[in-house]
């Protein structure tokens, strides 16, 4: 499996489906600061890589779940990949919406899924695992017998692995964050000094980068007389991510937060 893990990791970097920027982190919708961004939909635009990825997933399913009857994709990222895998295996396909439609039939599962059918779920990316397991729950509610889940890539967060264990769902991925960092280092995509930074993020993604952000805010405060609007925007940004800090960490930033808030209000910007 190691050769597949490395081949997939390299392919994702080659087509920029995965980007690593430890020095200029991305901001996720959750508010997390992240040195990595993954968009596996780009795979669909590269026929050879698309063929390899879907074939490898199909081979895993054929080997581990020979009795599978239906392939289910998780909307929206895994619809295309799931369909291609189902086609390779000659199996029926359906997909699961994040929630039921608010029109028409109100369906959450699109396609035909008869109760009692043995199902393998195809996913493109595993982060926290919550949306993937929500799809599994919807399938179970519809009467499916879930055999396992196969995904292209996982960040391998500890809490995600525990969530799958608690849900009793076997997860198999083509590649993962650790392998990606290894390949990135071996190919010169990242420097030696950046490897530890990248490893630290996976251990605690929700708190990673907070010290750097605080330094940024202190810097903003130092030039407040010259740039009150920039300070205001910095405060708004800070207000957005403080809510994601664990309760035991919020006290560490309260003094700086209140100080910057007071300074911003002093300019009557109307926070």
Tab-separated table of C-alpha atoms in Angstrom:
chain	number	residue	atom	x	y	z
A	1	UNK	CA	0.000	0.000	0.000
A	2	UNK	CA	2.973	2.307	0.626
A	3	UNK	CA	3.704	2.718	-3.076
A	4	UNK	CA	0.066	3.682	-3.718
A	5	UNK	CA	0.101	6.116	-0.770
A	6	UNK	CA	3.203	7.838	-2.133
A	7	UNK	CA	1.986	7.808	-5.741
A	8	UNK	CA	-1.305	9.421	-4.755
A	9	UNK	CA	0.436	12.006	-2.557
A	10	UNK	CA	2.792	12.964	-5.380
A	11	UNK	CA	-0.043	13.146	-7.908
A	12	UNK	CA	-2.094	15.417	-5.633
A	13	UNK	CA	0.855	17.801	-5.310
A	14	UNK	CA	1.677	17.663	-9.024
A	15	UNK	CA	-1.817	18.827	-10.024
A	16	UNK	CA	-2.118	21.222	-7.071
A	17	UNK	CA	-5.024	19.297	-5.604
A	18	UNK	CA	-2.971	19.673	-2.434
A	19	UNK	CA	-1.084	22.873	-1.652
A	20	UNK	CA	1.307	23.325	1.271
A	21	UNK	CA	1.974	26.841	2.596
A	22	UNK	CA	3.420	26.690	6.117
A	23	UNK	CA	4.636	30.282	5.798
A	24	UNK	CA	1.312	31.634	4.437
A	25	UNK	CA	-1.437	29.521	6.026
A	26	UNK	CA	-4.899	29.114	4.576
A	27	UNK	CA	-8.021	29.868	6.629
A	28	UNK	CA	-10.668	27.157	6.569
A	29	UNK	CA	-14.406	27.826	6.819
A	30	UNK	CA	-14.214	26.625	10.437
A	31	UNK	CA	-11.777	29.438	11.231
A	32	UNK	CA	-8.833	27.070	11.577
A	33	UNK	CA	-5.490	28.257	10.280
A	34	UNK	CA	-3.973	25.559	8.109
A	35	UNK	CA	-0.699	25.093	6.181
A	36	UNK	CA	-2.516	22.753	3.769
A	37	UNK	CA	-5.427	23.047	1.384
A	38	UNK	CA	-6.890	20.028	-0.404
A	39	UNK	CA	-9.270	20.079	-3.377
A	40	UNK	CA	-9.585	16.582	-4.814
A	41	UNK	CA	-12.071	17.737	-7.444
A	42	UNK	CA	-9.032	18.743	-9.505
A	43	UNK	CA	-8.342	15.035	-10.008
A	44	UNK	CA	-11.331	14.891	-12.363
A	45	UNK	CA	-9.529	17.138	-14.865
A	46	UNK	CA	-6.549	14.771	-15.208
A	47	UNK	CA	-7.651	11.531	-16.951
A	48	UNK	CA	-4.619	9.390	-16.085
A	49	UNK	CA	-4.605	10.346	-12.402
A	50	UNK	CA	-8.412	10.078	-12.256
A	51	UNK	CA	-8.210	6.567	-13.721
A	52	UNK	CA	-5.518	5.493	-11.241
A	53	UNK	CA	-7.253	6.922	-8.183
A	54	UNK	CA	-10.631	5.370	-8.979
A	55	UNK	CA	-9.067	2.049	-9.993
A	56	UNK	CA	-7.138	1.855	-6.719
A	57	UNK	CA	-10.307	2.545	-4.732
A	58	UNK	CA	-12.189	-0.066	-6.762
A	59	UNK	CA	-9.433	-2.625	-6.099
A	60	UNK	CA	-9.595	-1.970	-2.348
A	61	UNK	CA	-13.358	-2.452	-2.348
A	62	UNK	CA	-13.136	-5.605	-4.459
A	63	UNK	CA	-10.505	-7.054	-2.132
A	64	UNK	CA	-11.947	-6.017	1.256
A	65	UNK	CA	-15.668	-6.061	0.510
A	66	UNK	CA	-16.360	-8.675	-2.165
A	67	UNK	CA	-20.033	-8.885	-1.123
A	68	UNK	CA	-20.710	-5.160	-1.705
A	69	UNK	CA	-23.964	-4.477	-3.543
A	70	UNK	CA	-24.112	-0.671	-3.780
A	71	UNK	CA	-21.545	2.136	-3.891
A	72	UNK	CA	-22.595	5.391	-2.218
A	73	UNK	CA	-20.815	8.699	-2.777
A	74	UNK	CA	-20.838	11.615	-0.342
A	75	UNK	CA	-22.009	14.872	-1.915
A	76	UNK	CA	-20.641	16.843	-3.441
A	77	UNK	CA	-16.929	16.083	-3.634
A	78	UNK	CA	-17.234	12.317	-3.954
A	79	UNK	CA	-20.169	12.046	-6.359
A	80	UNK	CA	-18.015	11.802	-9.487
A	81	UNK	CA	-15.359	9.600	-7.896
A	82	UNK	CA	-18.004	7.333	-6.405
A	83	UNK	CA	-19.815	6.960	-9.713
A	84	UNK	CA	-16.582	6.052	-11.516
A	85	UNK	CA	-15.726	3.457	-8.862
A	86	UNK	CA	-19.228	1.977	-9.073
A	87	UNK	CA	-18.917	1.838	-12.869
A	88	UNK	CA	-15.590	0.000	-12.649
A	89	UNK	CA	-17.129	-2.522	-10.258
A	90	UNK	CA	-20.363	-2.856	-12.209
A	91	UNK	CA	-22.410	-1.892	-9.131
A	92	UNK	CA	-25.403	0.424	-8.600
A	93	UNK	CA	-24.582	3.929	-7.398
A	94	UNK	CA	-26.327	6.457	-5.192
A	95	UNK	CA	-25.171	9.564	-3.384
A	96	UNK	CA	-25.959	11.232	-0.077
A	97	UNK	CA	-26.763	14.914	0.334
A	98	UNK	CA	-25.664	16.799	3.486
A	99	UNK	CA	-29.367	17.196	4.319
A	100	UNK	CA	-32.717	16.382	2.715
A	101	UNK	CA	-33.854	18.564	-0.167
A	102	UNK	CA	-36.282	21.334	0.731
A	103	UNK	CA	-38.205	20.764	-2.515
A	104	UNK	CA	-39.556	17.942	-4.642
A	105	UNK	CA	-39.409	14.572	-2.909
A	106	UNK	CA	-37.312	15.889	-0.013
A	107	UNK	CA	-34.802	13.108	-0.584
A	108	UNK	CA	-31.416	13.006	1.095
A	109	UNK	CA	-30.281	9.921	-0.796
A	110	UNK	CA	-30.388	10.224	-4.585
A	111	UNK	CA	-30.635	7.024	-6.587
A	112	UNK	CA	-32.119	3.660	-5.659
A	113	UNK	CA	-31.146	2.110	-2.345
A	114	UNK	CA	-33.188	-0.860	-1.193
A	115	UNK	CA	-33.218	-1.638	2.552
A	116	UNK	CA	-30.747	-4.326	3.566
A	117	UNK	CA	-28.285	-3.703	0.728
A	118	UNK	CA	-24.585	-3.986	1.555
A	119	UNK	CA	-23.015	-0.556	0.940
A	120	UNK	CA	-19.484	0.816	0.727
A	121	UNK	CA	-19.190	4.592	0.990
A	122	UNK	CA	-16.761	6.533	-1.221
A	123	UNK	CA	-15.425	9.844	0.089
A	124	UNK	CA	-12.887	12.243	-1.404
A	125	UNK	CA	-11.446	13.805	1.769
A	126	UNK	CA	-11.555	13.036	5.487
A	127	UNK	CA	-10.940	15.957	7.818
A	128	UNK	CA	-12.913	15.809	11.086
A	129	UNK	CA	-14.995	12.964	9.658
A	130	UNK	CA	-18.267	14.502	10.805
A	131	UNK	CA	-19.827	14.989	7.359
A	132	UNK	CA	-18.701	11.524	6.259
A	133	UNK	CA	-20.232	9.877	9.313
A	134	UNK	CA	-23.391	11.958	8.912
A	135	UNK	CA	-23.729	10.453	5.426
A	136	UNK	CA	-23.239	6.998	6.933
A	137	UNK	CA	-26.020	7.696	9.446
A	138	UNK	CA	-28.382	8.772	6.658
A	139	UNK	CA	-27.674	5.533	4.789
A	140	UNK	CA	-28.254	3.446	7.927
A	141	UNK	CA	-31.556	5.245	8.505
A	142	UNK	CA	-32.531	4.268	4.955
A	143	UNK	CA	-31.811	0.637	5.806
A	144	UNK	CA	-28.301	0.202	4.395
A	145	UNK	CA	-25.829	-2.317	5.775
A	146	UNK	CA	-22.571	-0.304	5.850
A	147	UNK	CA	-19.522	-2.430	5.143
A	148	UNK	CA	-16.903	0.348	5.219
A	149	UNK	CA	-15.687	3.607	3.744
A	150	UNK	CA	-12.928	4.271	1.216
A	151	UNK	CA	-11.470	7.757	0.707
A	152	UNK	CA	-8.783	9.390	-1.392
A	153	UNK	CA	-7.035	11.343	1.351
A	154	UNK	CA	-7.173	11.868	5.107
A	155	UNK	CA	-5.557	14.438	7.383
A	156	UNK	CA	-5.402	11.618	9.966
A	157	UNK	CA	-6.589	13.771	12.855
A	158	UNK	CA	-6.659	11.807	16.099
A	159	UNK	CA	-10.235	12.857	16.877
A	160	UNK	CA	-11.349	11.804	13.387
A	161	UNK	CA	-9.844	8.346	13.809
A	162	UNK	CA	-11.597	8.019	17.170
A	163	UNK	CA	-14.891	9.157	15.647
A	164	UNK	CA	-14.712	6.371	13.054
A	165	UNK	CA	-13.782	3.823	15.719
A	166	UNK	CA	-16.690	4.925	17.916
A	167	UNK	CA	-19.039	4.684	14.931
A	168	UNK	CA	-17.678	1.209	14.124
A	169	UNK	CA	-16.901	2.230	10.539
A	170	UNK	CA	-13.792	0.801	8.878
A	171	UNK	CA	-11.980	3.561	6.975
A	172	UNK	CA	-9.381	2.925	4.274
A	173	UNK	CA	-7.637	5.789	2.473
A	174	UNK	CA	-5.374	5.852	-0.558
A	175	UNK	CA	-3.056	8.381	1.078
A	176	UNK	CA	-2.729	10.503	4.193
A	177	UNK	CA	-1.132	13.585	5.695
A	178	UNK	CA	1.966	11.846	7.074
A	179	UNK	CA	2.793	10.285	3.711
A	180	UNK	CA	2.179	13.602	1.967
A	181	UNK	CA	4.669	15.413	4.222
A	182	UNK	CA	7.217	12.647	3.685
A	183	UNK	CA	6.887	12.857	-0.109
A	184	UNK	CA	6.888	16.659	-0.026
A	185	UNK	CA	10.166	16.585	1.906
A	186	UNK	CA	11.764	13.933	-0.315
A	187	UNK	CA	10.896	15.831	-3.500
A	188	UNK	CA	11.980	19.235	-2.175
A	189	UNK	CA	8.434	20.633	-2.140
A	190	UNK	CA	9.014	21.742	1.457
A	191	UNK	CA	12.206	22.547	3.330
A	192	UNK	CA	13.586	20.644	6.305
A	193	UNK	CA	12.732	23.565	8.583
A	194	UNK	CA	9.068	23.420	7.500
A	195	UNK	CA	8.532	19.726	8.190
A	196	UNK	CA	8.169	20.117	11.969
A	197	UNK	CA	5.751	23.019	11.496
A	198	UNK	CA	3.602	20.835	9.261
A	199	UNK	CA	3.684	17.976	11.772
A	200	UNK	CA	2.674	20.279	14.631
A	201	UNK	CA	-0.445	21.389	12.772
A	202	UNK	CA	-1.836	17.849	12.471
A	203	UNK	CA	-1.484	17.277	16.231
A	204	UNK	CA	-3.517	20.355	17.201
A	205	UNK	CA	-5.147	21.941	14.137
A	206	UNK	CA	-7.698	23.989	16.097
A	207	UNK	CA	-5.054	25.928	18.051
A	208	UNK	CA	-2.188	25.945	15.523
A	209	UNK	CA	-1.007	29.403	14.498
A	210	UNK	CA	-2.691	31.319	17.335
A	211	UNK	CA	0.594	32.731	18.698
A	212	UNK	CA	1.511	33.994	15.253
A	213	UNK	CA	-1.897	35.642	14.912
A	214	UNK	CA	-1.482	37.356	18.284
A	215	UNK	CA	1.876	38.769	17.209
A	216	UNK	CA	0.135	40.121	14.136
A	217	UNK	CA	-2.460	41.895	16.254
A	218	UNK	CA	0.168	43.395	18.526
A	219	UNK	CA	1.910	44.672	15.419
A	220	UNK	CA	-1.353	46.193	14.216
A	221	UNK	CA	-1.778	47.944	17.547
A	222	UNK	CA	1.723	49.434	17.336
A	223	UNK	CA	0.826	51.342	14.163
A	224	UNK	CA	-2.746	52.171	15.122
A	225	UNK	CA	-2.265	55.929	14.766
A	226	UNK	CA	-1.299	55.410	11.135
A	227	UNK	CA	-3.803	52.745	10.186
A	228	UNK	CA	-6.986	52.601	12.318
A	229	UNK	CA	-8.948	50.858	9.562
A	230	UNK	CA	-6.403	48.068	9.281
A	231	UNK	CA	-6.584	47.663	13.060
A	232	UNK	CA	-10.342	47.424	12.843
A	233	UNK	CA	-10.134	44.707	10.198
A	234	UNK	CA	-7.614	42.876	12.359
A	235	UNK	CA	-10.014	43.032	15.304
A	236	UNK	CA	-12.864	41.654	13.216
A	237	UNK	CA	-10.614	38.812	12.107
A	238	UNK	CA	-9.631	38.143	15.700
A	239	UNK	CA	-13.246	38.185	16.859
A	240	UNK	CA	-14.011	35.520	14.277
A	241	UNK	CA	-11.343	33.060	15.375
A	242	UNK	CA	-11.387	33.541	19.176
A	243	UNK	CA	-14.647	31.557	19.303
A	244	UNK	CA	-12.806	28.472	18.059
A	245	UNK	CA	-10.272	28.461	20.898
A	246	UNK	CA	-10.712	25.822	23.624
A	247	UNK	CA	-12.157	27.312	26.830
A	248	UNK	CA	-8.905	26.760	28.747
A	249	UNK	CA	-6.983	28.755	26.120
A	250	UNK	CA	-9.266	31.786	25.856
A	251	UNK	CA	-7.870	33.350	29.040
A	252	UNK	CA	-4.443	33.498	27.400
A	253	UNK	CA	-5.669	36.000	24.830
A	254	UNK	CA	-8.391	37.875	26.751
A	255	UNK	CA	-6.146	40.774	27.836
A	256	UNK	CA	-4.867	41.417	24.324
A	257	UNK	CA	-8.350	40.992	22.875
A	258	UNK	CA	-9.906	43.512	25.288
A	259	UNK	CA	-7.051	45.972	24.802
A	260	UNK	CA	-7.346	45.924	21.031
A	261	UNK	CA	-11.151	46.155	21.258
A	262	UNK	CA	-10.881	49.261	23.456
A	263	UNK	CA	-8.371	50.841	21.090
A	264	UNK	CA	-10.618	50.197	18.111
A	265	UNK	CA	-13.624	51.672	19.906
A	266	UNK	CA	-11.519	54.730	20.641
A	267	UNK	CA	-11.597	55.482	16.941
A	268	UNK	CA	-15.417	55.274	16.966
A	269	UNK	CA	-15.397	52.763	14.153
A	270	UNK	CA	-18.464	51.102	15.556
A	271	UNK	CA	-17.401	47.550	16.293
